[in-house]
Short mmCIF file of C-alpha atoms and ligand atoms in Angstrom, two decimals:
data_model
loop_
_atom_site.label_atom_id
_atom_site.label_comp_id
_atom_site.label_asym_id
_atom_site.label_seq_id
_atom_site.Cartn_x
_atom_site.Cartn_y
_atom_site.Cartn_z
CA MET A 1 3.25 5.11 -27.62
CA LYS A 2 3.88 8.19 -25.51
CA GLU A 3 1.53 10.37 -27.56
CA ASN A 4 -1.71 8.69 -26.62
CA ARG A 5 -0.99 8.29 -22.92
CA GLY A 6 -2.90 10.54 -20.59
CA SER A 7 -1.06 12.61 -18.07
CA PHE A 8 -1.61 14.16 -14.70
CA SER A 9 -2.23 17.88 -14.51
CA GLY A 10 1.01 19.08 -13.00
CA LYS A 11 2.59 18.51 -9.66
CA LEU A 12 -0.43 18.70 -7.39
CA GLY A 13 -2.12 16.14 -9.60
CA VAL A 14 0.81 13.74 -9.31
CA VAL A 15 1.01 14.14 -5.58
CA ALA A 16 -2.73 13.60 -5.22
CA VAL A 17 -2.81 10.49 -7.36
CA ALA A 18 0.38 8.89 -6.09
CA ALA A 19 -0.59 9.69 -2.51
CA GLY A 20 -3.98 8.20 -3.32
CA SER A 21 -2.18 5.03 -4.30
CA ALA A 22 0.06 5.07 -1.26
CA VAL A 23 -2.58 5.95 1.32
CA GLY A 24 -4.93 3.06 1.76
CA LEU A 25 -5.55 -0.02 3.83
CA GLY A 26 -1.79 -0.29 4.19
CA ASN A 27 -1.84 2.71 6.50
CA ILE A 28 -5.04 2.18 8.43
CA TRP A 29 -5.41 -1.57 8.46
CA ARG A 30 -1.95 -3.08 7.92
CA PHE A 31 0.39 -0.65 9.64
CA PRO A 32 -1.19 -0.82 13.11
CA TYR A 33 -1.39 -4.57 13.22
CA ILE A 34 2.11 -5.16 11.87
CA ALA A 35 3.55 -2.51 14.21
CA GLY A 36 1.60 -4.06 17.09
CA GLU A 37 2.90 -7.53 16.39
CA ASN A 38 6.48 -6.31 16.12
CA GLY A 39 6.92 -4.28 19.23
CA GLY A 40 5.40 -0.85 18.59
CA GLY A 41 7.85 1.99 19.24
CA ALA A 42 11.07 0.35 18.08
CA PHE A 43 9.35 -0.88 14.94
CA LEU A 44 8.09 2.62 14.27
CA ILE A 45 11.56 4.17 14.38
CA VAL A 46 13.00 1.58 12.02
CA TYR A 47 9.99 2.06 9.78
CA LEU A 48 10.50 5.82 9.56
CA ILE A 49 14.16 5.41 8.69
CA PHE A 50 13.25 2.96 5.95
CA VAL A 51 10.58 5.21 4.47
CA PHE A 52 12.88 8.15 3.97
CA LEU A 53 16.29 6.58 3.37
CA ILE A 54 15.10 3.67 1.25
CA GLY A 55 11.49 4.24 0.26
CA VAL A 56 11.85 7.71 -1.21
CA PRO A 57 14.91 6.75 -3.30
CA VAL A 58 13.07 3.68 -4.61
CA MET A 59 10.00 5.72 -5.45
CA LEU A 60 12.13 8.23 -7.32
CA SER A 61 13.93 5.49 -9.19
CA GLU A 62 10.56 4.19 -10.34
CA PHE A 63 9.24 7.61 -11.35
CA ALA A 64 12.44 8.40 -13.24
CA ILE A 65 12.55 5.28 -15.37
CA GLY A 66 8.79 5.20 -15.89
CA ARG A 67 8.74 8.75 -17.18
CA ARG A 68 11.87 8.26 -19.28
CA ALA A 69 10.42 5.22 -21.02
CA GLY A 70 6.79 6.40 -20.98
CA CYS A 71 5.69 2.87 -20.47
CA ASN A 72 4.32 0.11 -18.20
CA ALA A 73 6.51 -1.67 -15.64
CA TYR A 74 7.66 -4.48 -17.92
CA GLY A 75 8.00 -2.34 -21.06
CA THR A 76 10.02 0.28 -19.22
CA PHE A 77 12.84 -2.19 -18.57
CA LYS A 78 12.48 -3.76 -22.00
CA ARG A 79 12.85 -0.36 -23.68
CA LEU A 80 15.56 1.13 -21.50
CA SER A 81 17.64 -2.06 -21.45
CA PRO A 82 16.65 -4.40 -24.26
CA LYS A 83 19.53 -6.69 -23.37
CA GLY A 84 19.91 -8.29 -19.99
CA GLY A 85 17.11 -9.76 -17.98
CA TRP A 86 15.85 -6.54 -16.37
CA TRP A 87 12.39 -7.01 -17.82
CA LEU A 88 12.03 -9.83 -15.31
CA VAL A 89 11.85 -7.18 -12.59
CA GLY A 90 8.90 -5.65 -14.39
CA LEU A 91 7.26 -9.00 -14.84
CA MET A 92 7.67 -9.86 -11.17
CA GLY A 93 6.03 -6.52 -10.40
CA ILE A 94 3.03 -7.38 -12.52
CA ILE A 95 2.64 -10.69 -10.72
CA ALA A 96 3.02 -8.93 -7.37
CA ALA A 97 0.31 -6.42 -8.30
CA ILE A 98 -2.12 -9.22 -9.04
CA MET A 99 -1.26 -11.04 -5.81
CA ILE A 100 -1.52 -7.90 -3.69
CA PHE A 101 -4.88 -7.01 -5.14
CA SER A 102 -6.09 -10.54 -4.45
CA PHE A 103 -5.71 -10.27 -0.68
CA TYR A 104 -6.25 -6.52 -0.54
CA GLY A 105 -9.62 -7.05 -2.17
CA THR A 106 -10.67 -9.25 0.75
CA VAL A 107 -9.98 -6.49 3.26
CA ALA A 108 -11.47 -3.83 0.98
CA GLY A 109 -14.60 -5.99 0.88
CA TRP A 110 -14.67 -6.01 4.69
CA THR A 111 -14.68 -2.21 4.70
CA LEU A 112 -17.80 -2.26 2.51
CA GLU A 113 -19.50 -4.63 4.92
CA TYR A 114 -18.50 -2.31 7.75
CA VAL A 115 -20.15 0.59 5.96
CA LYS A 116 -23.31 -1.48 5.94
CA LYS A 117 -22.90 -2.54 9.56
CA SER A 118 -22.38 1.09 10.58
CA ILE A 119 -25.53 2.14 8.81
CA CYS A 120 -27.45 -0.66 10.52
CA ASN A 121 -26.00 0.42 13.86
CA ASP A 122 -24.72 -3.10 14.52
CA PHE A 123 -21.97 -2.06 16.91
CA VAL A 124 -23.96 -0.17 19.45
CA GLY A 125 -23.59 -1.46 22.99
CA GLN A 126 -21.09 -4.17 22.06
CA ASP A 127 -17.95 -4.67 24.11
CA ASP A 128 -14.60 -5.66 22.61
CA ALA A 129 -15.28 -9.39 22.88
CA ALA A 130 -18.58 -8.94 21.07
CA LEU A 131 -16.93 -6.78 18.41
CA ALA A 132 -14.29 -9.46 17.87
CA GLN A 133 -17.09 -11.97 17.58
CA ILE A 134 -18.91 -9.84 15.00
CA PHE A 135 -15.71 -9.58 12.99
CA GLY A 136 -14.98 -13.30 13.22
CA ASP A 137 -18.54 -14.30 12.40
CA PHE A 138 -18.60 -12.15 9.33
CA THR A 139 -15.17 -12.93 7.88
CA SER A 140 -15.58 -16.66 8.33
CA GLN A 141 -18.74 -16.82 6.23
CA PRO A 142 -18.23 -18.10 2.72
CA VAL A 143 -20.66 -15.97 0.73
CA MET A 144 -20.90 -12.34 1.80
CA PRO A 145 -17.18 -11.60 2.15
CA THR A 146 -16.68 -13.07 -1.31
CA VAL A 147 -19.52 -11.03 -2.76
CA TRP A 148 -18.12 -7.80 -1.29
CA MET A 149 -14.66 -8.64 -2.60
CA ILE A 150 -16.07 -9.18 -6.09
CA ILE A 151 -18.02 -5.92 -5.87
CA PHE A 152 -14.85 -4.12 -4.92
CA VAL A 153 -12.83 -5.56 -7.80
CA ALA A 154 -15.70 -4.69 -10.15
CA LEU A 155 -15.79 -1.10 -8.87
CA THR A 156 -12.06 -0.78 -9.46
CA SER A 157 -12.47 -2.15 -12.98
CA LEU A 158 -15.16 0.41 -13.72
CA VAL A 159 -12.91 3.29 -12.73
CA ILE A 160 -10.06 1.85 -14.77
CA LEU A 161 -12.34 1.54 -17.79
CA PHE A 162 -13.81 5.02 -17.64
CA GLY A 163 -10.81 7.26 -17.93
CA VAL A 164 -8.23 6.94 -15.25
CA GLU A 165 -6.35 10.15 -14.94
CA LYS A 166 -8.95 12.83 -14.44
CA GLY A 167 -11.21 10.51 -12.48
CA ILE A 168 -8.70 9.41 -9.86
CA GLU A 169 -7.21 12.85 -9.67
CA LYS A 170 -10.55 14.42 -8.78
CA VAL A 171 -11.51 11.73 -6.29
CA SER A 172 -8.13 11.87 -4.56
CA LYS A 173 -8.07 15.66 -4.32
CA LEU A 174 -11.59 15.90 -2.97
CA LEU A 175 -12.09 12.92 -0.69
CA MET A 176 -8.68 12.23 0.78
CA PRO A 177 -8.56 15.54 2.68
CA ILE A 178 -11.99 14.73 4.16
CA LEU A 179 -10.71 11.35 5.31
CA LEU A 180 -7.75 13.08 6.91
CA VAL A 181 -10.04 15.41 8.87
CA LEU A 182 -12.10 12.47 10.09
CA ILE A 183 -9.00 10.58 11.12
CA ILE A 184 -7.70 13.55 13.07
CA ALA A 185 -11.03 13.88 14.88
CA ILE A 186 -10.94 10.18 15.76
CA CYS A 187 -7.35 10.55 16.98
CA VAL A 188 -8.39 13.38 19.27
CA ARG A 189 -10.99 11.11 20.81
CA ALA A 190 -8.55 8.20 21.02
CA VAL A 191 -5.89 10.08 22.93
CA THR A 192 -8.42 11.44 25.42
CA LEU A 193 -9.81 8.02 26.31
CA PRO A 194 -9.08 6.67 29.79
CA ASN A 195 -5.83 4.72 29.73
CA ALA A 196 -4.81 6.21 26.37
CA SER A 197 -1.33 6.98 27.65
CA LYS A 198 -0.53 3.28 27.86
CA GLY A 199 -1.29 2.88 24.18
CA LEU A 200 0.73 5.94 23.24
CA GLU A 201 3.62 4.66 25.29
CA PHE A 202 3.54 1.38 23.42
CA LEU A 203 3.68 3.29 20.16
CA PHE A 204 6.19 6.00 20.99
CA LYS A 205 8.44 4.54 23.66
CA PRO A 206 10.77 2.15 21.88
CA ASP A 207 11.44 -1.11 23.61
CA TRP A 208 14.36 -2.38 21.55
CA SER A 209 14.28 -5.82 23.09
CA SER A 210 10.95 -6.46 21.37
CA LEU A 211 12.35 -5.89 17.88
CA THR A 212 13.53 -9.00 16.06
CA PHE A 213 15.23 -9.41 12.70
CA LYS A 214 11.96 -10.53 11.35
CA GLY A 215 10.47 -7.29 12.67
CA VAL A 216 13.10 -5.31 10.78
CA LEU A 217 12.27 -7.17 7.59
CA MET A 218 8.59 -6.57 8.19
CA ALA A 219 9.28 -2.85 8.69
CA LEU A 220 10.96 -2.73 5.32
CA GLY A 221 8.16 -4.72 3.71
CA GLN A 222 5.57 -2.46 5.30
CA ALA A 223 7.41 0.65 4.10
CA ALA A 224 7.43 -0.69 0.54
CA PHE A 225 3.82 -1.79 0.77
CA SER A 226 2.61 1.49 2.19
CA LEU A 227 4.49 3.61 -0.34
CA SER A 228 3.31 1.39 -3.23
CA ILE A 229 6.86 0.76 -4.35
CA GLY A 230 8.93 -2.23 -5.41
CA MET A 231 6.65 -3.54 -8.14
CA GLY A 232 6.00 -0.94 -10.77
CA THR A 233 2.94 1.02 -9.66
CA MET A 234 5.14 4.07 -9.47
CA ILE A 235 6.87 3.15 -12.75
CA THR A 236 3.48 3.05 -14.41
CA TYR A 237 2.42 6.30 -12.74
CA GLY A 238 5.78 7.84 -13.63
CA SER A 239 4.88 7.35 -17.27
CA TYR A 240 1.91 9.69 -16.78
CA ILE A 241 3.95 12.47 -15.17
CA LYS A 242 4.66 15.48 -17.36
CA LYS A 243 8.27 16.13 -18.28
CA ASP A 244 8.47 19.47 -16.51
CA THR A 245 7.44 18.18 -13.08
CA PRO A 246 10.51 17.95 -10.79
CA LEU A 247 10.36 14.56 -9.16
CA ALA A 248 12.44 14.81 -5.99
CA SER A 249 10.23 17.12 -3.95
CA THR A 250 7.16 15.32 -5.27
CA ALA A 251 8.26 11.98 -3.81
CA ILE A 252 9.12 13.51 -0.46
CA GLU A 253 5.67 15.06 -0.24
CA ILE A 254 4.00 11.76 -1.12
CA ALA A 255 6.03 9.84 1.45
CA THR A 256 5.25 12.46 4.08
CA CYS A 257 1.50 12.26 3.44
CA ASP A 258 1.63 8.50 3.58
CA THR A 259 3.61 8.44 6.81
CA VAL A 260 1.39 10.99 8.52
CA VAL A 261 -1.68 8.88 7.77
CA ALA A 262 0.03 5.69 8.98
CA LEU A 263 1.00 7.42 12.21
CA LEU A 264 -2.49 8.76 12.71
CA GLY A 265 -3.81 5.28 11.98
CA ALA A 266 -1.72 3.90 14.81
CA ILE A 267 -2.71 6.79 17.09
CA MET A 268 -6.34 5.86 16.55
CA VAL A 269 -5.77 2.21 17.30
CA PHE A 270 -3.35 1.79 20.19
CA PRO A 271 -4.90 4.12 22.77
CA THR A 272 -8.25 2.55 21.98
CA LEU A 273 -6.77 -0.87 22.51
CA ALA A 274 -5.35 0.22 25.85
CA PHE A 275 -8.75 1.69 26.75
CA LEU A 276 -10.36 -1.64 25.95
CA GLY A 277 -7.84 -3.32 28.18
CA ALA A 278 -6.41 -5.48 25.45
CA GLU A 279 -2.61 -5.69 25.36
CA SER A 280 -1.04 -5.28 21.90
CA ALA A 281 -1.25 -7.75 19.02
CA GLY A 282 -4.50 -8.16 17.14
CA GLY A 283 -3.86 -9.57 13.68
CA PRO A 284 -5.77 -8.55 10.55
CA GLY A 285 -8.94 -7.87 12.56
CA LEU A 286 -7.32 -5.15 14.69
CA VAL A 287 -8.86 -1.99 13.20
CA PHE A 288 -12.17 -3.69 12.54
CA ILE A 289 -12.48 -4.41 16.24
CA THR A 290 -10.96 -1.29 17.80
CA LEU A 291 -12.56 1.35 15.59
CA PRO A 292 -16.18 0.39 16.19
CA ALA A 293 -15.32 0.58 19.89
CA ILE A 294 -14.06 4.13 19.61
CA PHE A 295 -17.03 5.25 17.56
CA GLN A 296 -19.25 4.28 20.43
CA ALA A 297 -17.23 6.46 22.73
CA MET A 298 -17.57 9.50 20.45
CA PRO A 299 -20.34 12.04 20.18
CA GLY A 300 -21.84 11.59 16.72
CA GLY A 301 -20.17 8.19 16.53
CA TYR A 302 -22.93 6.80 14.35
CA ILE A 303 -22.23 9.29 11.57
CA PHE A 304 -18.47 9.08 12.12
CA ALA A 305 -18.52 5.32 11.67
CA ILE A 306 -20.42 5.48 8.39
CA LEU A 307 -18.31 8.26 6.95
CA PHE A 308 -15.07 6.71 8.12
CA PHE A 309 -15.66 3.28 6.61
CA LEU A 310 -17.02 4.86 3.45
CA LEU A 311 -13.96 7.03 3.00
CA LEU A 312 -11.69 4.15 3.95
CA SER A 313 -13.27 2.22 1.08
CA VAL A 314 -12.53 5.16 -1.20
CA ALA A 315 -8.94 5.25 0.03
CA ALA A 316 -8.72 1.53 -0.69
CA LEU A 317 -10.21 2.16 -4.12
CA THR A 318 -7.60 4.76 -5.09
CA SER A 319 -5.02 2.14 -4.10
CA THR A 320 -6.57 -0.77 -5.96
CA ILE A 321 -6.88 1.41 -9.05
CA SER A 322 -3.12 1.81 -8.97
CA LEU A 323 -2.71 -1.93 -8.54
CA LEU A 324 -5.02 -2.88 -11.40
CA GLU A 325 -3.46 -0.27 -13.66
CA VAL A 326 -0.18 -2.23 -13.56
CA PRO A 327 -1.35 -5.42 -15.35
CA VAL A 328 -3.79 -3.45 -17.52
CA ALA A 329 -1.11 -1.06 -18.81
CA PHE A 330 1.09 -4.10 -19.42
CA LEU A 331 -1.52 -5.95 -21.47
CA VAL A 332 -2.49 -2.85 -23.44
CA ASP A 333 1.07 -1.78 -24.23
CA GLU A 334 2.63 -5.16 -24.87
CA PHE A 335 -0.17 -7.25 -26.31
CA LYS A 336 -2.10 -4.43 -27.99
CA MET A 337 -5.16 -5.56 -26.11
CA SER A 338 -8.09 -3.18 -25.80
CA ARG A 339 -8.38 -1.54 -22.40
CA LYS A 340 -11.65 -3.29 -21.87
CA LYS A 341 -10.31 -6.74 -22.58
CA ALA A 342 -7.19 -6.12 -20.50
CA THR A 343 -9.30 -4.97 -17.56
CA LEU A 344 -11.65 -7.93 -17.79
CA LEU A 345 -8.82 -10.42 -18.01
CA SER A 346 -6.84 -8.94 -15.13
CA SER A 347 -9.81 -8.58 -12.83
CA SER A 348 -10.96 -12.14 -13.54
CA VAL A 349 -7.60 -13.48 -12.43
CA ILE A 350 -7.70 -11.26 -9.34
CA ILE A 351 -11.20 -12.41 -8.43
CA PHE A 352 -10.20 -16.04 -8.89
CA LEU A 353 -7.24 -15.70 -6.52
CA GLY A 354 -9.22 -13.35 -4.30
CA VAL A 355 -11.78 -16.06 -3.57
CA PHE A 356 -9.07 -18.22 -2.01
CA CYS A 357 -7.77 -15.30 0.04
CA THR A 358 -11.26 -14.42 1.22
CA LEU A 359 -12.07 -17.98 2.18
CA SER A 360 -8.85 -18.17 4.20
CA PHE A 361 -10.80 -16.79 7.14
CA GLY A 362 -13.43 -19.49 7.03
CA LEU A 363 -13.74 -22.57 4.82
CA LEU A 364 -10.03 -22.63 4.00
CA SER A 365 -8.70 -21.55 7.39
CA ASP A 366 -7.13 -24.96 7.94
CA PHE A 367 -5.54 -25.07 4.55
CA THR A 368 -2.01 -23.82 5.11
CA ILE A 369 1.23 -23.66 3.16
CA PHE A 370 4.42 -23.13 5.20
CA GLY A 371 2.12 -22.71 8.17
CA LYS A 372 0.26 -19.80 6.59
CA THR A 373 -3.22 -19.51 5.14
CA ILE A 374 -3.40 -18.39 1.52
CA PHE A 375 -4.25 -14.86 2.64
CA ASP A 376 -1.28 -14.71 5.01
CA LEU A 377 0.98 -16.28 2.43
CA PHE A 378 0.06 -13.66 -0.20
CA ASP A 379 0.34 -10.84 2.31
CA TYR A 380 3.67 -11.98 3.73
CA THR A 381 5.31 -13.00 0.46
CA THR A 382 4.37 -9.94 -1.55
CA ALA A 383 5.31 -7.30 1.02
CA ASN A 384 8.34 -8.90 2.58
CA ILE A 385 9.83 -10.81 -0.30
CA MET A 386 8.60 -9.61 -3.68
CA LEU A 387 8.47 -5.88 -2.93
CA THR A 388 11.72 -5.94 -1.01
CA PHE A 389 13.47 -7.85 -3.73
CA GLY A 390 11.85 -5.71 -6.42
CA ALA A 391 12.94 -2.53 -4.65
CA LEU A 392 16.49 -3.87 -4.39
CA LEU A 393 16.68 -4.65 -8.09
CA ILE A 394 15.13 -1.31 -9.05
CA VAL A 395 17.69 0.74 -7.10
CA ILE A 396 20.52 -1.41 -8.41
CA TYR A 397 19.27 -0.84 -11.93
CA VAL A 398 18.87 2.91 -11.57
CA GLY A 399 22.01 3.38 -9.44
CA TRP A 400 24.35 1.31 -11.55
CA PHE A 401 22.89 0.91 -15.03
CA PHE A 402 20.48 3.71 -15.86
CA GLY A 403 23.07 6.50 -15.69
CA ARG A 404 23.51 9.15 -13.05
CA LYS A 405 23.20 12.09 -15.42
CA LYS A 406 19.87 10.92 -16.76
CA PHE A 407 18.63 10.23 -13.24
CA ILE A 408 19.53 13.69 -11.98
CA GLU A 409 17.97 15.20 -15.09
CA GLU A 410 14.73 13.43 -14.29
CA LEU A 411 14.78 14.34 -10.61
CA THR A 412 15.24 18.03 -11.32
CA ALA A 413 13.18 18.16 -14.53
CA GLY A 414 16.25 19.21 -16.50
CA GLY A 415 17.81 21.41 -13.81
CA LYS A 416 14.69 23.21 -12.61
CA GLY A 417 14.48 21.47 -9.24
CA ASN A 418 16.93 21.27 -6.36
CA VAL A 419 20.17 19.88 -7.81
CA LYS A 420 21.89 19.32 -4.46
CA LEU A 421 18.95 17.28 -3.22
CA ALA A 422 19.01 15.28 -6.45
CA LYS A 423 22.70 14.51 -6.03
CA PHE A 424 22.14 13.39 -2.47
CA ILE A 425 19.30 11.14 -3.59
CA SER A 426 21.44 9.63 -6.32
CA ILE A 427 23.89 8.57 -3.61
CA LEU A 428 21.08 7.04 -1.60
CA VAL A 429 19.96 5.14 -4.69
CA LYS A 430 23.41 3.95 -5.60
CA PHE A 431 24.77 2.96 -2.20
CA VAL A 432 22.57 3.42 0.82
CA ALA A 433 19.36 1.82 -0.41
CA PRO A 434 20.89 -1.31 -2.01
CA VAL A 435 23.20 -1.94 0.93
CA GLY A 436 20.37 -1.31 3.39
CA ILE A 437 17.91 -3.60 1.67
CA GLY A 438 20.60 -6.21 1.10
CA LEU A 439 21.60 -6.24 4.76
CA VAL A 440 18.02 -6.56 5.94
CA ALA A 441 17.39 -9.39 3.50
CA ILE A 442 20.57 -11.28 4.36
CA GLY A 443 20.20 -10.58 8.07
CA SER A 444 16.70 -11.92 8.23
CA LEU A 445 17.63 -14.99 6.20
CA VAL A 446 20.77 -15.84 8.10
CA ILE A 447 20.14 -14.59 11.61
CA GLY A 448 16.39 -14.59 11.69
CA GLY A 449 16.22 -17.92 9.91
CA ILE A 450 13.11 -16.94 7.96
CA VAL A 451 12.32 -17.65 4.39
N1 LIG B 501 0.06 1.39 -0.74
C1 LIG B 501 -1.27 0.90 -0.73
C2 LIG B 501 -1.77 0.92 0.70
O1 LIG B 501 -1.03 1.29 1.56
C3 LIG B 501 -1.40 -0.45 -1.37
C4 LIG B 501 -0.82 -0.48 -2.72
C5 LIG B 501 -1.28 0.13 -3.82
C6 LIG B 501 0.40 -1.06 -3.08
N2 LIG B 501 -0.41 -0.05 -4.87
C7 LIG B 501 0.60 -0.78 -4.44
C8 LIG B 501 1.34 -1.78 -2.39
C9 LIG B 501 1.77 -1.19 -5.05
C10 LIG B 501 2.47 -2.21 -3.02
C11 LIG B 501 2.70 -1.90 -4.34
O2 LIG B 501 -2.88 0.61 0.97
#
């Protein structure tokens, strides 16, 4: 099976593609609103600790086993450990990928609408209340948000069908740096707005009393979500990494890119929010309300808005590609399905579920399970429960069952990379990450009383 798999062209290619998966709506859309709802500065510190002490080890565990087995998320476990129920971890990952794409597609669809709105100059002269109204009016409609979501899933399917590796690699290498430049320019404007310091204070001055156990769990869930770990995206991508690429430094670079973009995302949002006079909070509409406000306060804001939402859609696309690749690789490898059939089947299921997520902001807004709309339920359950649990099982598997020698071999590409670093990471994988994730999970269940 290994022979006919494509592969990324060396280390820069891996970093570009995996960072393309990691950097997406999770950084720009989800991070600011989750950080805002959970206290800002204190949340941020916990988040950073989780990214590097837990996230990087989990990512490396995924890369290592994926490359070793040369296989999809489910098949990797099945091949490395035919006995025992480890394949269930892979299967849960495939289900998580489908669920994540279902609600992610809704938000990705919004970004397409916002490209259109930017072109039509719909935001000009609107204050924050009007911008919130525009957002609410659009997302609560039944038809257009659904159409955009379907267009987005279809676009992703097209990329998946027409050669993944070289396509995503090129797009990620070319467009992601442009997005970064735009974001930095927007940040410069954000921090020079009147009142910006209040927003920055909220983000960088930790107020520990505002952090709850639930907030800690959400920080872990957000770290997993943002790094695309805990469900097999990185296992699947690991299977495309060449044998001579040392993994350890690769993962650190990816996590750094991802974290920088998340931080910049928050630096765009919170000063703008302070400028608008709104407190914190915001919910899923946060960036869609604050960013149009900042574009109006920028010279060339019209062009900025169009380019920004366009590139944000591309960033979302490089992420959804990595999500769709998980069930597709599974169906192709395990059921010998053609790529075309596998893509059609997976995207149909995603669109079906996606319709319910999209309608959660309108027609189905009163339909709740455990007090959450379907969108919120998918968002909350995947990030905070499935990814967290998946990450826990993956580090337990690699730390205690896969074999330390093999793991270090993979991390250093057979001794080429930094061996000391690899040994340190193997300790994180074996002890620190499982204990850390376990404590957060137990703590939030017992003390936080959340399920
Ligand atoms: N990390 C992506 C983002 O931040 C979303 C994503 C892509 C993802 N693949 C994933 C999340 C796998 C969890 C698991 O936008």
